[in-house]
PDB file of C-alpha atoms in Angstrom:
ATOM      1  CA  MET B   1     -23.622 -23.807  20.517  1.00  0.00           C
ATOM      2  CA  MET B   2     -20.928 -24.237  23.291  1.00  0.00           C
ATOM      3  CA  ARG B   3     -22.317 -21.610  25.297  1.00  0.00           C
ATOM      4  CA  ARG B   4     -25.922 -23.177  25.109  1.00  0.00           C
ATOM      5  CA  ALA B   5     -24.652 -26.509  25.803  1.00  0.00           C
ATOM      6  CA  ASN B   6     -22.387 -25.315  28.771  1.00  0.00           C
ATOM      7  CA  GLY B   7     -25.388 -23.284  30.120  1.00  0.00           C
ATOM      8  CA  LEU B   8     -27.668 -26.811  29.889  1.00  0.00           C
ATOM      9  CA  VAL B   9     -24.546 -28.346  32.057  1.00  0.00           C
ATOM     10  CA  MET B  10     -24.679 -25.602  34.482  1.00  0.00           C
ATOM     11  CA  ARG B  11     -28.614 -25.795  34.949  1.00  0.00           C
ATOM     12  CA  SER B  12     -28.346 -29.567  35.584  1.00  0.00           C
ATOM     13  CA  LEU B  13     -25.494 -29.298  37.989  1.00  0.00           C
ATOM     14  CA  ARG B  14     -27.555 -26.547  39.916  1.00  0.00           C
ATOM     15  CA  TYR B  15     -30.811 -28.135  40.015  1.00  0.00           C
ATOM     16  CA  GLY B  16     -30.230 -31.980  39.873  1.00  0.00           C
ATOM     17  CA  HIS B  17     -29.738 -32.984  43.272  1.00  0.00           C
ATOM     18  CA  VAL B  18     -32.081 -30.556  44.786  1.00  0.00           C
ATOM     19  CA  ARG B  19     -34.515 -33.144  46.279  1.00  0.00           C
ATOM     20  CA  LEU B  20     -32.034 -34.751  47.763  1.00  0.00           C
ATOM     21  CA  TRP B  21     -30.682 -31.734  49.079  1.00  0.00           C
ATOM     22  CA  LYS B  22     -34.067 -30.809  50.706  1.00  0.00           C
ATOM     23  CA  MET B  23     -34.568 -34.335  52.160  1.00  0.00           C
ATOM     24  CA  PHE B  24     -31.335 -33.751  53.655  1.00  0.00           C
ATOM     25  CA  CYS B  25     -31.799 -30.476  55.140  1.00  0.00           C
ATOM     26  CA  ASN B  26     -34.684 -31.795  57.628  1.00  0.00           C
ATOM     27  CA  ASN B  27     -31.766 -33.228  59.625  1.00  0.00           C
ATOM     28  CA  PRO B  28     -30.750 -30.054  61.840  1.00  0.00           C
ATOM     29  CA  VAL B  29     -27.064 -29.729  63.535  1.00  0.00           C
ATOM     30  CA  PRO B  30     -27.375 -29.456  67.076  1.00  0.00           C
ATOM     31  CA  ASP B  31     -25.870 -25.691  68.577  1.00  0.00           C
ATOM     32  CA  LYS B  32     -23.142 -27.903  70.350  1.00  0.00           C
ATOM     33  CA  ASP B  33     -22.096 -29.693  67.326  1.00  0.00           C
ATOM     34  CA  LEU B  34     -22.357 -26.312  65.417  1.00  0.00           C
ATOM     35  CA  THR B  35     -19.813 -24.925  67.395  1.00  0.00           C
ATOM     36  CA  ALA B  36     -17.604 -27.700  67.498  1.00  0.00           C
ATOM     37  CA  ALA B  37     -17.517 -28.208  63.546  1.00  0.00           C
ATOM     38  CA  GLN B  38     -16.854 -24.303  63.047  1.00  0.00           C
ATOM     39  CA  THR B  39     -13.780 -24.521  65.285  1.00  0.00           C
ATOM     40  CA  ILE B  40     -12.683 -26.967  63.134  1.00  0.00           C
ATOM     41  CA  TRP B  41     -13.554 -25.011  59.971  1.00  0.00           C
ATOM     42  CA  ASP B  42     -11.996 -22.110  61.054  1.00  0.00           C
ATOM     43  CA  TYR B  43      -8.396 -24.238  61.984  1.00  0.00           C
ATOM     44  CA  MET B  44      -8.844 -25.888  57.943  1.00  0.00           C
ATOM     45  CA  ILE B  45      -8.897 -22.695  56.409  1.00  0.00           C
ATOM     46  CA  LEU B  46      -5.735 -21.158  56.033  1.00  0.00           C
ATOM     47  CA  ASN B  47      -6.542 -17.429  55.044  1.00  0.00           C
ATOM     48  CA  HIS B  48      -3.932 -17.140  52.228  1.00  0.00           C
ATOM     49  CA  THR B  49      -4.620 -14.400  50.059  1.00  0.00           C
ATOM     50  CA  PRO B  50      -4.409 -15.089  46.484  1.00  0.00           C
ATOM     51  CA  ARG B  51      -1.809 -12.890  44.646  1.00  0.00           C
ATOM     52  CA  LYS B  52      -0.510 -13.169  40.998  1.00  0.00           C
ATOM     53  CA  SER B  53       0.834 -16.592  40.277  1.00  0.00           C
ATOM     54  CA  ASP B  54       2.523 -18.972  37.302  1.00  0.00           C
ATOM     55  CA  ILE B  55      -0.771 -21.246  37.479  1.00  0.00           C
ATOM     56  CA  ILE B  56      -3.895 -21.808  39.149  1.00  0.00           C
ATOM     57  CA  LEU B  57      -4.410 -25.631  40.005  1.00  0.00           C
ATOM     58  CA  VAL B  58      -8.001 -26.646  40.988  1.00  0.00           C
ATOM     59  CA  LEU B  59      -8.459 -29.937  42.491  1.00  0.00           C
ATOM     60  CA  GLY B  60     -11.563 -31.749  41.609  1.00  0.00           C
ATOM     61  CA  ASN B  61     -14.510 -32.372  44.344  1.00  0.00           C
ATOM     62  CA  HIS B  62     -18.083 -32.608  44.147  1.00  0.00           C
ATOM     63  CA  ASP B  63     -18.624 -28.485  44.459  1.00  0.00           C
ATOM     64  CA  VAL B  64     -18.706 -26.884  41.183  1.00  0.00           C
ATOM     65  CA  ARG B  65     -18.480 -23.317  42.970  1.00  0.00           C
ATOM     66  CA  THR B  66     -14.503 -24.085  43.266  1.00  0.00           C
ATOM     67  CA  ALA B  67     -14.745 -24.112  39.264  1.00  0.00           C
ATOM     68  CA  ASP B  68     -16.475 -20.737  39.566  1.00  0.00           C
ATOM     69  CA  TYR B  69     -14.047 -19.528  41.879  1.00  0.00           C
ATOM     70  CA  ALA B  70     -11.290 -20.411  40.287  1.00  0.00           C
ATOM     71  CA  SER B  71     -12.662 -19.180  36.973  1.00  0.00           C
ATOM     72  CA  ASN B  72     -12.924 -15.650  38.599  1.00  0.00           C
ATOM     73  CA  LEU B  73      -9.559 -15.890  39.842  1.00  0.00           C
ATOM     74  CA  PHE B  74      -8.127 -16.199  36.380  1.00  0.00           C
ATOM     75  CA  LEU B  75     -10.415 -13.603  34.914  1.00  0.00           C
ATOM     76  CA  ASP B  76      -9.078 -11.340  37.373  1.00  0.00           C
ATOM     77  CA  GLY B  77      -5.713 -11.896  36.629  1.00  0.00           C
ATOM     78  CA  LYS B  78      -4.352 -14.184  39.127  1.00  0.00           C
ATOM     79  CA  ALA B  79      -2.628 -16.319  36.682  1.00  0.00           C
ATOM     80  CA  ASP B  80      -2.122 -16.972  32.911  1.00  0.00           C
ATOM     81  CA  CYS B  81      -3.324 -20.668  33.170  1.00  0.00           C
ATOM     82  CA  LEU B  82      -5.906 -23.103  34.766  1.00  0.00           C
ATOM     83  CA  LEU B  83      -4.973 -26.568  35.452  1.00  0.00           C
ATOM     84  CA  PHE B  84      -8.079 -28.595  36.145  1.00  0.00           C
ATOM     85  CA  SER B  85      -7.539 -32.070  37.867  1.00  0.00           C
ATOM     86  CA  GLY B  86      -9.841 -34.943  38.672  1.00  0.00           C
ATOM     87  CA  LYS B  87     -11.375 -37.964  37.256  1.00  0.00           C
ATOM     88  CA  VAL B  88     -13.525 -39.200  40.038  1.00  0.00           C
ATOM     89  CA  GLY B  89     -13.261 -39.371  43.723  1.00  0.00           C
ATOM     90  CA  VAL B  90     -15.551 -40.554  46.661  1.00  0.00           C
ATOM     91  CA  LEU B  91     -17.570 -37.642  46.503  1.00  0.00           C
ATOM     92  CA  THR B  92     -18.122 -37.567  42.617  1.00  0.00           C
ATOM     93  CA  ARG B  93     -18.396 -41.271  41.939  1.00  0.00           C
ATOM     94  CA  GLY B  94     -21.623 -41.751  39.978  1.00  0.00           C
ATOM     95  CA  LYS B  95     -22.758 -38.039  40.298  1.00  0.00           C
ATOM     96  CA  TRP B  96     -21.623 -36.674  36.667  1.00  0.00           C
ATOM     97  CA  ARG B  97     -20.930 -38.426  33.141  1.00  0.00           C
ATOM     98  CA  LYS B  98     -17.666 -36.661  32.610  1.00  0.00           C
ATOM     99  CA  THR B  99     -14.835 -36.269  35.065  1.00  0.00           C
ATOM    100  CA  GLU B 100     -14.385 -33.674  37.784  1.00  0.00           C
ATOM    101  CA  ALA B 101     -11.836 -31.453  35.321  1.00  0.00           C
ATOM    102  CA  GLU B 102     -14.198 -31.905  32.389  1.00  0.00           C
ATOM    103  CA  ILE B 103     -17.119 -30.691  34.463  1.00  0.00           C
ATOM    104  CA  PHE B 104     -14.992 -27.615  35.746  1.00  0.00           C
ATOM    105  CA  ARG B 105     -13.517 -26.903  32.343  1.00  0.00           C
ATOM    106  CA  ASP B 106     -17.318 -26.339  30.936  1.00  0.00           C
ATOM    107  CA  ILE B 107     -17.751 -24.123  34.051  1.00  0.00           C
ATOM    108  CA  ALA B 108     -14.884 -22.075  33.032  1.00  0.00           C
ATOM    109  CA  LEU B 109     -15.518 -21.763  29.453  1.00  0.00           C
ATOM    110  CA  THR B 110     -19.014 -20.620  30.066  1.00  0.00           C
ATOM    111  CA  LYS B 111     -17.621 -18.069  32.715  1.00  0.00           C
ATOM    112  CA  GLY B 112     -15.596 -16.867  29.405  1.00  0.00           C
ATOM    113  CA  VAL B 113     -12.073 -18.401  30.361  1.00  0.00           C
ATOM    114  CA  PRO B 114     -10.276 -19.066  26.702  1.00  0.00           C
ATOM    115  CA  GLU B 115      -9.999 -22.852  25.921  1.00  0.00           C
ATOM    116  CA  GLU B 116      -6.226 -22.527  25.205  1.00  0.00           C
ATOM    117  CA  ARG B 117      -5.419 -21.086  28.721  1.00  0.00           C
ATOM    118  CA  ILE B 118      -7.117 -24.419  30.376  1.00  0.00           C
ATOM    119  CA  LEU B 119      -5.063 -27.607  30.946  1.00  0.00           C
ATOM    120  CA  LEU B 120      -6.785 -30.872  32.254  1.00  0.00           C
ATOM    121  CA  GLU B 121      -5.497 -33.591  34.371  1.00  0.00           C
ATOM    122  CA  LEU B 122      -8.375 -36.248  33.730  1.00  0.00           C
ATOM    123  CA  GLN B 123      -6.765 -39.676  35.990  1.00  0.00           C
ATOM    124  CA  ALA B 124      -6.765 -38.477  39.365  1.00  0.00           C
ATOM    125  CA  THR B 125      -8.747 -40.256  41.907  1.00  0.00           C
ATOM    126  CA  ASN B 126      -7.717 -38.762  45.193  1.00  0.00           C
ATOM    127  CA  THR B 127      -5.708 -35.458  46.543  1.00  0.00           C
ATOM    128  CA  GLY B 128      -2.426 -37.116  46.250  1.00  0.00           C
ATOM    129  CA  GLU B 129      -3.121 -38.160  42.937  1.00  0.00           C
ATOM    130  CA  ASN B 130      -4.223 -34.404  41.843  1.00  0.00           C
ATOM    131  CA  VAL B 131      -1.063 -33.048  42.943  1.00  0.00           C
ATOM    132  CA  ALA B 132       1.498 -35.582  41.408  1.00  0.00           C
ATOM    133  CA  PHE B 133      -0.228 -36.084  38.172  1.00  0.00           C
ATOM    134  CA  SER B 134      -0.433 -32.346  37.769  1.00  0.00           C
ATOM    135  CA  TYR B 135       2.787 -32.279  38.078  1.00  0.00           C
ATOM    136  CA  ASP B 136       3.157 -34.902  35.186  1.00  0.00           C
ATOM    137  CA  VAL B 137       0.826 -32.455  33.279  1.00  0.00           C
ATOM    138  CA  LEU B 138       3.058 -29.432  33.603  1.00  0.00           C
ATOM    139  CA  GLU B 139       6.101 -31.310  32.876  1.00  0.00           C
ATOM    140  CA  ALA B 140       4.764 -32.755  29.551  1.00  0.00           C
ATOM    141  CA  LYS B 141       3.703 -28.748  28.595  1.00  0.00           C
ATOM    142  CA  ASN B 142       7.121 -27.921  29.416  1.00  0.00           C
ATOM    143  CA  LEU B 143       5.913 -25.450  32.332  1.00  0.00           C
ATOM    144  CA  LEU B 144       7.887 -26.429  35.140  1.00  0.00           C
ATOM    145  CA  GLU B 145      11.005 -24.913  34.106  1.00  0.00           C
ATOM    146  CA  ASN B 146       9.671 -21.430  34.710  1.00  0.00           C
ATOM    147  CA  LEU B 147       7.296 -22.260  37.404  1.00  0.00           C
ATOM    148  CA  LYS B 148       7.764 -20.277  40.282  1.00  0.00           C
ATOM    149  CA  SER B 149       4.243 -19.794  42.196  1.00  0.00           C
ATOM    150  CA  ILE B 150       1.381 -21.785  42.185  1.00  0.00           C
ATOM    151  CA  ILE B 151      -2.409 -21.086  43.414  1.00  0.00           C
ATOM    152  CA  LEU B 152      -4.304 -24.089  44.997  1.00  0.00           C
ATOM    153  CA  VAL B 153      -8.117 -24.093  44.755  1.00  0.00           C
ATOM    154  CA  GLN B 154     -10.326 -26.380  46.707  1.00  0.00           C
ATOM    155  CA  MET B 155     -13.189 -26.661  49.325  1.00  0.00           C
ATOM    156  CA  PRO B 156     -12.654 -24.326  52.216  1.00  0.00           C
ATOM    157  CA  HIS B 157     -12.473 -27.035  54.870  1.00  0.00           C
ATOM    158  CA  MET B 158     -10.125 -29.021  52.501  1.00  0.00           C
ATOM    159  CA  GLU B 159      -7.705 -26.041  52.326  1.00  0.00           C
ATOM    160  CA  ARG B 160      -5.089 -27.233  54.824  1.00  0.00           C
ATOM    161  CA  ARG B 161      -5.227 -30.844  53.919  1.00  0.00           C
ATOM    162  CA  VAL B 162      -4.456 -29.798  50.350  1.00  0.00           C
ATOM    163  CA  TYR B 163      -1.568 -27.768  51.678  1.00  0.00           C
ATOM    164  CA  ALA B 164      -0.012 -30.839  53.564  1.00  0.00           C
ATOM    165  CA  THR B 165      -0.632 -32.962  50.736  1.00  0.00           C
ATOM    166  CA  PHE B 166       1.007 -30.783  48.241  1.00  0.00           C
ATOM    167  CA  MET B 167       4.075 -30.443  50.266  1.00  0.00           C
ATOM    168  CA  LYS B 168       4.410 -34.197  50.538  1.00  0.00           C
ATOM    169  CA  GLN B 169       3.373 -35.294  47.025  1.00  0.00           C
ATOM    170  CA  TRP B 170       4.881 -32.438  44.781  1.00  0.00           C
ATOM    171  CA  THR B 171       7.275 -34.592  42.291  1.00  0.00           C
ATOM    172  CA  GLY B 172       9.701 -31.549  42.894  1.00  0.00           C
ATOM    173  CA  ASP B 173      10.871 -29.172  45.619  1.00  0.00           C
ATOM    174  CA  PRO B 174       7.909 -27.422  46.791  1.00  0.00           C
ATOM    175  CA  THR B 175       9.862 -25.618  48.836  1.00  0.00           C
ATOM    176  CA  LYS B 176      11.128 -23.645  45.853  1.00  0.00           C
ATOM    177  CA  LEU B 177       7.643 -22.621  45.176  1.00  0.00           C
ATOM    178  CA  ASP B 178       5.159 -19.739  46.726  1.00  0.00           C
ATOM    179  CA  VAL B 179       2.201 -21.874  47.543  1.00  0.00           C
ATOM    180  CA  THR B 180      -1.230 -20.301  48.083  1.00  0.00           C
ATOM    181  CA  VAL B 181      -4.262 -21.827  49.061  1.00  0.00           C
ATOM    182  CA  THR B 182      -7.588 -20.697  48.536  1.00  0.00           C
ATOM    183  CA  SER B 183     -11.277 -21.625  48.305  1.00  0.00           C
ATOM    184  CA  PRO B 184     -14.801 -20.034  47.650  1.00  0.00           C
ATOM    185  CA  PRO B 185     -15.260 -17.424  50.711  1.00  0.00           C
ATOM    186  CA  ILE B 186     -18.948 -18.648  51.991  1.00  0.00           C
ATOM    187  CA  PRO B 187     -18.951 -19.454  55.853  1.00  0.00           C
ATOM    188  CA  LEU B 188     -19.875 -22.755  57.188  1.00  0.00           C
ATOM    189  CA  ARG B 189     -23.335 -22.046  57.843  1.00  0.00           C
ATOM    190  CA  LYS B 190     -24.074 -20.999  54.208  1.00  0.00           C
ATOM    191  CA  TYR B 191     -22.234 -23.749  52.661  1.00  0.00           C
ATOM    192  CA  PRO B 192     -24.634 -26.392  52.006  1.00  0.00           C
ATOM    193  CA  ASN B 193     -26.185 -26.526  48.637  1.00  0.00           C
ATOM    194  CA  PRO B 194     -27.707 -29.154  46.456  1.00  0.00           C
ATOM    195  CA  ASP B 195     -24.061 -30.237  45.138  1.00  0.00           C
ATOM    196  CA  VAL B 196     -22.581 -30.776  48.705  1.00  0.00           C
ATOM    197  CA  GLY B 197     -25.556 -31.796  50.298  1.00  0.00           C
ATOM    198  CA  SER B 198     -26.854 -30.500  53.994  1.00  0.00           C
ATOM    199  CA  LEU B 199     -24.705 -29.257  57.182  1.00  0.00           C
ATOM    200  CA  LYS B 200     -24.710 -32.239  58.352  1.00  0.00           C
ATOM    201  CA  ALA B 201     -22.968 -33.837  55.092  1.00  0.00           C
ATOM    202  CA  VAL B 202     -20.503 -31.027  54.579  1.00  0.00           C
ATOM    203  CA  ILE B 203     -19.435 -31.708  58.324  1.00  0.00           C
ATOM    204  CA  THR B 204     -19.207 -35.320  57.767  1.00  0.00           C
ATOM    205  CA  VAL B 205     -16.708 -34.725  55.200  1.00  0.00           C
ATOM    206  CA  MET B 206     -14.739 -32.147  56.782  1.00  0.00           C
ATOM    207  CA  MET B 207     -14.656 -34.995  59.626  1.00  0.00           C
ATOM    208  CA  GLY B 208     -12.690 -37.257  57.404  1.00  0.00           C
ATOM    209  CA  CYS B 209      -9.900 -34.381  56.338  1.00  0.00           C
ATOM    210  CA  MET B 210      -9.879 -34.043  59.669  1.00  0.00           C
ATOM    211  CA  TYR B 211      -9.161 -37.795  60.325  1.00  0.00           C
ATOM    212  CA  ARG B 212      -6.741 -37.851  57.349  1.00  0.00           C
ATOM    213  CA  LEU B 213      -4.704 -34.699  58.376  1.00  0.00           C
ATOM    214  CA  LYS B 214      -4.069 -36.608  61.590  1.00  0.00           C
ATOM    215  CA  VAL B 215      -3.400 -39.799  60.289  1.00  0.00           C
ATOM    216  CA  TYR B 216      -1.715 -39.238  56.962  1.00  0.00           C
ATOM    217  CA  PRO B 217       1.735 -37.633  58.128  1.00  0.00           C
ATOM    218  CA  GLU B 218       2.597 -41.193  59.755  1.00  0.00           C
ATOM    219  CA  THR B 219       1.914 -43.063  56.415  1.00  0.00           C
ATOM    220  CA  GLY B 220       3.761 -40.375  54.015  1.00  0.00           C
ATOM    221  CA  PHE B 221       0.859 -39.054  52.416  1.00  0.00           C
ATOM    222  CA  GLN B 222       1.153 -35.509  53.866  1.00  0.00           C
ATOM    223  CA  ILE B 223       3.542 -33.440  55.607  1.00  0.00           C
ATOM    224  CA  TYR B 224       2.772 -32.694  59.826  1.00  0.00           C
ATOM    225  CA  GLN B 225       0.343 -30.038  60.588  1.00  0.00           C
ATOM    226  CA  HIS B 226       0.165 -28.702  64.356  1.00  0.00           C
ATOM    227  CA  ILE B 227      -3.314 -29.475  65.424  1.00  0.00           C
ATOM    228  CA  PRO B 228      -4.328 -27.273  68.622  1.00  0.00           C
ATOM    229  CA  ASP B 229      -5.754 -29.235  71.510  1.00  0.00           C
ATOM    230  CA  VAL B 230      -9.347 -27.086  70.914  1.00  0.00           C
ATOM    231  CA  VAL B 231      -9.453 -28.396  67.235  1.00  0.00           C
ATOM    232  CA  TRP B 232      -9.039 -32.025  68.532  1.00  0.00           C
ATOM    233  CA  ASP B 233     -11.081 -31.563  71.162  1.00  0.00           C
ATOM    234  CA  SER B 234     -13.877 -30.658  68.983  1.00  0.00           C
ATOM    235  CA  TYR B 235     -13.060 -33.369  66.226  1.00  0.00           C
ATOM    236  CA  LEU B 236     -13.466 -35.782  69.172  1.00  0.00           C
ATOM    237  CA  SER B 237     -16.541 -33.846  70.608  1.00  0.00           C
ATOM    238  CA  LEU B 238     -18.261 -34.721  67.170  1.00  0.00           C
ATOM    239  CA  LEU B 239     -16.489 -38.187  66.470  1.00  0.00           C
ATOM    240  CA  ARG B 240     -18.395 -39.630  69.769  1.00  0.00           C
ATOM    241  CA  SER B 241     -21.867 -37.970  68.893  1.00  0.00           C
ATOM    242  CA  GLY B 242     -21.611 -41.051  65.917  1.00  0.00           C
ATOM    243  CA  LYS B 243     -23.472 -38.502  63.593  1.00  0.00           C
ATOM    244  CA  TYR B 244     -20.641 -37.655  61.055  1.00  0.00           C
ATOM    245  CA  ASN B 245     -18.289 -40.295  60.878  1.00  0.00           C
ATOM    246  CA  GLY B 246     -19.553 -41.518  57.526  1.00  0.00           C
ATOM    247  CA  HIS B 247     -15.751 -40.337  56.081  1.00  0.00           C
ATOM    248  CA  ILE B 248     -13.706 -42.086  58.712  1.00  0.00           C
ATOM    249  CA  PRO B 249     -12.550 -45.535  58.652  1.00  0.00           C
ATOM    250  CA  LEU B 250     -13.589 -47.366  61.712  1.00  0.00           C
TER     251      LEU B 250
END
C-alpha cells in the first residue's frame, strides 16, 4: 500500500503542473541572456565530488529531482543517513499539501531508502533555517559527537549559496567538518521541467540567489564569496533587462 501511495505521489508531482509549464515555455530566452545566465550558473556550481560522509543533508525546494538525486547518493553508499529539511518556502508555498521534507521523504521511500535511515526537519522556511534547525535535529538524535563529514544537496544554481549559508549558520564549528555540496547533474538548458518552470523561471530564481550571495554577507547571513567581474557583469546585464527580477527585492 505504501509503495502504491508513493507512486501516486510521484505521478502527481511529475504531471501536476504540466499545463502551466508549457505555457511558460512559450517565452524563449534570448541568446545574449542565456550566455549571461550560463556564466552565473557555472559560477554557482562548486564541482565538488561526493564522497563517503556521515550524513546527507537535503535542503528543501520545489524540485523533486533533488530528492531523487540524494536518494541515489544514499543507495550508492555515500552516507548511512538522509536528513530532509524543510517546511515550506517561497518556491513551495501552496504547491504541496505536505512539507518539503515529507515530500522528499516519500520519494526516498519509493526508491527503496529504508525509513529508519531517514530523519526529518519540518520547520525550516529558508536556507538559514534549513541549516540551523537540522543541527538541532542531529543534536536531539545524539548524532553530532561523531559527525565529521556532511554532504549538502540542493539545486545546481543554489550550491554556492548553500555553502556560504552553511558555513555561517551551522551552530557548531563548520570548519571542523568535511563539507561537500552537490546537486543533480543537469545542465542549465535542460533544467526546466513542470516543477521548476520555464528557463526564464529558472534564471529568475538564480538571479535571486545571486543577489543574496552578494548582499547577505553584509547582514551576517552568509560568509563572503568572491564574485568574479565577468559573473557580476552577467548579473547586471540580466538585471538591467528587467525580465528576471522576480526574486530580487527592488
